[in-house]
Amino acid sequence: MAWLYAVVAGASVATAGPVRDLQKDYDVLVGVQTAAMDRPEPERATLIAASYREHFQAVATGDLQAVASADLDLVFRAATIAAGYTLERAYVVQMKAVYDVLAARNAISGRHPQSMLEAFVAARMLEDARRFAQAMPSLGVTLPAFRDAAGGSDGPMLWSVQDQGRTLVRQAADLGTSTVVVVAHPLCGFSQAAAVQIARDETLRGRFAQQSIWVLPQTAMIDTAQVLAWEKDHAPFSMAYVDRQRGWPMIDSWATPTFYFFKDGRVVHEVVGWPQEGRKAELLEGLAKIAAE
């Protein structure tokens, strides 16, 4: 969530005398964000969303034309925080409404377009993200084509990298009767170490090649070349993007790496993290629990 911290760090904006002190409201929101960092992810998102709704929702959904540009900047940053932690599209829509007013006033700064694009991607508003990136060539971002093969279905969904990275296809995750879902990231050193050690282990390699799905959390950036490079370096494993984390309620943490062992669609074993010595015994325990009877 580096993009969120960048938003917070640059938040010293003078207000122009609004009805309420939005700078003070923003400071309250940032305080809630800071205090919630050690809370579980769902609780953290709930606390931040509640603070945003209390201090900014009325402004963000009201007459934006009546709000000074400096204060709109604060509203935009506040909505960015809410969107980043909740991954809810409603806050991204509010960000875009504020962005459009700022753009009409020629009040867009360098950070606004990048934050807007990342919010679209994180909320999986991917066609909006493509259009926005195309309209802002200065961002230097080219997104792949997106194709929904799942017909808009809910549930555990993935975006698989196809066509040499030029296309992402949305499809239902095949959890089968016995599957290991590995939450990982190409740039996570612990995820890389786990993939290397598992691939080198004769006991684990075959089982994980057949039964594991390596997935990226609902990130704010999509880099298919990065995923393809990871797959090349860590064959025989493949990696896909999670569509929306809310479709995976059985996963309680998206920290990387975390291993979830599914038996008939239900999590029966969980392994968190990857120390230097690995976690072979714990992985074997999970594999035993999901083994066919």
C-alpha positions in Angstrom: 0.0 0.0 0.0 2.9 2.4 -0.7 0.5 4.6 -2.7 -1.6 5.2 0.4 1.4 6.3 2.4 2.4 8.7 -0.3 -1.0 10.2 -0.2 -0.8 10.7 3.6 2.7 12.1 3.6 1.9 15.0 1.4 -1.2 16.1 3.2 -0.2 19.5 4.4 -2.8 21.6 2.5 -4.2 24.9 3.7 -8.0 25.2 3.7 -9.9 28.1 2.2 -12.4 28.5 5.0 -15.0 25.7 4.4 -18.0 25.2 6.5 -16.0 22.6 8.4 -12.3 22.3 8.9 -11.4 19.6 6.4 -7.8 19.7 7.3 -8.7 18.8 10.9 -11.0 16.1 9.6 -8.3 14.7 7.4 -5.9 14.6 10.4 -8.5 12.7 12.3 -8.8 10.1 9.5 -5.0 9.7 9.3 -4.9 9.2 13.0 -7.5 6.5 12.8 -5.5 4.9 9.9 -2.3 5.0 12.0 -4.0 3.6 15.1 -5.6 0.8 13.1 -2.4 -0.5 11.4 -2.0 -3.4 13.9 -5.6 -4.5 13.7 -6.7 -7.4 11.6 -7.4 -6.4 8.0 -11.2 -6.5 8.1 -11.3 -4.5 11.3 -8.8 -2.0 10.0 -10.9 -1.4 6.9 -14.1 -1.0 9.0 -12.5 1.6 11.3 -11.1 3.7 8.4 -14.4 3.5 6.4 -16.4 4.7 9.4 -14.1 7.6 10.0 -14.2 8.6 6.3 -18.0 8.4 6.3 -18.2 10.6 9.4 -15.9 13.3 8.2 -16.0 13.3 4.4 -18.9 11.4 2.9 -21.3 14.3 3.0 -18.8 16.6 1.2 -17.8 13.9 -1.3 -21.4 13.3 -2.3 -22.6 16.9 -2.1 -22.1 20.0 -4.3 -18.5 19.7 -5.2 -18.6 22.9 -7.2 -19.1 24.8 -4.0 -15.9 23.4 -2.4 -12.6 25.2 -2.7 -9.9 23.3 -4.7 -7.6 22.9 -1.7 -10.4 21.3 0.2 -11.3 19.1 -2.7 -7.7 17.9 -2.7 -8.2 16.8 1.0 -11.4 15.0 0.1 -9.6 13.2 -2.8 -6.9 12.1 -0.5 -9.4 11.0 2.2 -11.3 9.0 -0.4 -8.0 7.5 -1.6 -7.4 6.1 1.9 -10.9 4.7 2.2 -10.7 3.1 -1.2 -7.3 1.7 -0.6 -8.1 -0.1 2.7 -11.7 -1.2 1.9 -11.2 -1.9 -1.9 -14.8 -0.7 -2.3 -15.8 0.8 -5.6 -18.1 3.4 -4.0 -15.1 5.3 -2.7 -13.4 5.1 -6.1 -16.5 6.7 -7.7 -16.3 9.5 -5.1 -12.6 9.9 -5.9 -13.4 10.2 -9.6 -16.1 12.8 -9.0 -13.7 15.0 -7.1 -11.0 14.4 -9.7 -13.3 15.6 -12.5 -14.0 18.8 -10.7 -10.3 19.4 -10.0 -9.5 18.7 -13.7 -12.2 21.1 -14.9 -10.4 23.8 -12.7 -7.0 22.8 -14.0 -6.1 22.0 -10.4 -4.8 18.4 -11.0 -1.4 17.9 -9.5 1.2 15.2 -10.4 0.0 12.7 -7.7 -3.7 12.8 -8.6 -3.6 10.8 -11.9 -1.5 8.0 -10.5 -3.7 7.7 -7.4 -6.8 7.6 -9.6 -5.4 4.9 -11.8 -4.3 2.7 -8.9 -7.6 3.1 -7.2 -9.4 1.9 -10.4 -7.1 -1.1 -10.6 -7.3 -2.0 -6.9 -11.1 -1.9 -7.0 -11.0 -4.1 -10.2 -12.8 -1.3 -12.2 -10.5 -2.5 -14.9 -12.2 -1.0 -18.0 -12.3 2.3 -16.2 -8.6 1.9 -15.5 -7.8 1.1 -19.2 -9.7 4.2 -20.4 -8.1 6.4 -17.8 -4.6 5.1 -18.7 -5.2 5.7 -22.4 -6.4 9.2 -21.7 -3.3 9.9 -19.6 -0.3 8.8 -21.7 2.0 10.7 -19.4 1.5 8.0 -16.8 3.4 5.6 -19.1 1.1 2.7 -18.2 -0.3 0.2 -20.8 -2.8 -2.2 -19.3 -3.7 -5.5 -20.9 -7.0 -6.3 -22.5 -9.6 -7.7 -20.0 -12.0 -10.5 -20.8 -14.6 -11.9 -18.5 -15.1 -15.6 -19.1 -17.1 -16.0 -15.9 -20.1 -14.0 -17.0 -20.0 -11.6 -14.1 -20.4 -14.5 -11.6 -19.4 -13.9 -7.9 -17.4 -16.2 -5.7 -13.6 -16.9 -5.8 -12.5 -15.4 -9.1 -9.1 -15.0 -10.7 -7.6 -13.1 -13.5 -5.2 -15.4 -15.4 -2.4 -14.0 -17.6 -2.8 -15.1 -21.2 -1.6 -14.2 -24.7 1.9 -13.6 -23.5 0.7 -11.0 -21.0 -1.5 -9.0 -23.4 -4.7 -10.3 -22.0 -6.2 -11.0 -18.5 -9.1 -13.5 -18.4 -11.5 -13.5 -15.5 -12.5 -17.0 -14.5 -13.7 -19.0 -11.5 -11.0 -20.4 -9.3 -10.9 -24.2 -9.5 -10.6 -25.2 -5.8 -11.5 -28.8 -6.6 -11.6 -31.4 -3.9 -8.0 -30.8 -2.6 -6.2 -27.5 -3.5 -3.5 -25.4 -2.0 -4.0 -21.6 -2.5 -0.8 -19.7 -2.0 -1.1 -16.0 -1.4 2.1 -14.6 -2.9 3.7 -11.7 -4.8 6.4 -11.7 -7.4 8.4 -9.1 -5.5 8.0 -10.7 -2.1 11.4 -12.2 -1.2 9.7 -14.7 1.2 7.3 -15.8 -1.6 10.3 -16.3 -3.9 12.2 -18.3 -1.3 9.1 -20.5 -0.7 8.7 -21.2 -4.4 12.4 -22.0 -4.8 12.6 -24.4 -1.9 9.3 -26.2 -2.7 10.4 -26.6 -6.4 13.7 -28.2 -5.2 12.0 -30.6 -2.8 11.2 -33.9 -4.4 8.4 -34.6 -1.9 6.7 -31.2 -2.3 7.4 -30.3 -5.9 5.0 -32.7 -7.6 2.1 -32.2 -5.2 2.4 -28.4 -5.5 2.7 -28.5 -9.2 -0.6 -30.4 -9.4 -2.6 -28.9 -6.6 -1.4 -25.4 -5.9 -2.7 -22.0 -7.1 -0.4 -19.1 -6.5 -2.4 -15.9 -6.3 -1.6 -12.2 -5.9 -3.8 -10.2 -3.6 -6.1 -7.4 -4.9 -3.2 -5.1 -5.7 -3.2 -1.6 -7.1 -1.0 -2.4 -10.0 -1.1 -5.0 -12.8 2.2 -6.0 -14.4 1.8 -9.1 -16.5 5.5 -9.1 -17.5 6.3 -9.4 -13.8 4.1 -12.4 -13.4 5.4 -14.1 -16.5 9.0 -13.6 -15.3 8.0 -15.1 -11.9 6.5 -18.1 -13.6 9.6 -18.6 -15.8 11.8 -18.4 -12.7 9.6 -20.6 -10.6 8.3 -23.4 -12.9 6.3 -25.5 -12.6 4.1 -23.1 -10.6 1.7 -20.5 -12.1 0.4 -17.3 -10.7 -2.8 -15.3 -11.2 -4.4 -12.1 -9.9 -7.3 -12.4 -7.4 -10.3 -10.5 -8.7 -12.0 -9.2 -5.6 -10.9 -10.4 -2.1 -14.5 -10.2 -0.9 -15.2 -13.2 -3.1 -12.7 -15.2 -1.0 -14.2 -14.9 2.5 -12.5 -18.1 3.6 -9.1 -16.3 3.4 -8.6 -14.3 6.5 -5.2 -12.7 5.7 -3.6 -11.7 2.5 -0.1 -11.5 3.9 2.5 -13.1 1.7 3.2 -15.9 1.6 0.3 -17.7 3.3 -0.7 -21.2 2.3 -4.4 -22.2 2.6 -5.2 -26.0 2.2 -8.7 -26.6 0.9 -10.6 -29.8 1.2 -13.9 -29.8 -0.6 -14.0 -26.0 -0.7 -13.2 -25.6 3.0 -10.0 -24.4 4.6 -8.6 -27.2 6.8 -5.0 -26.1 7.3 -3.1 -22.8 7.1 0.6 -22.0 7.1 1.8 -18.4 7.5 5.1 -17.0 6.5 8.4 -18.5 5.3 11.4 -18.6 7.6 14.9 -19.4 6.2 14.6 -23.1 7.1 11.2 -23.3 5.3 8.0 -25.0 6.6 8.2 -28.5 5.0 6.7 -30.3 8.0 3.7 -27.9 8.1 3.2 -28.2 4.4 3.2 -31.9 4.5 0.7 -31.8 7.4 -1.6 -29.7 5.2 -1.2 -32.0 2.2 -2.0 -35.0 4.4 -5.2 -33.3 5.5 -6.4 -32.7 2.0 -5.3 -36.0 0.6 -7.9 -38.1 -1.2 -9.5 -40.7 1.1 
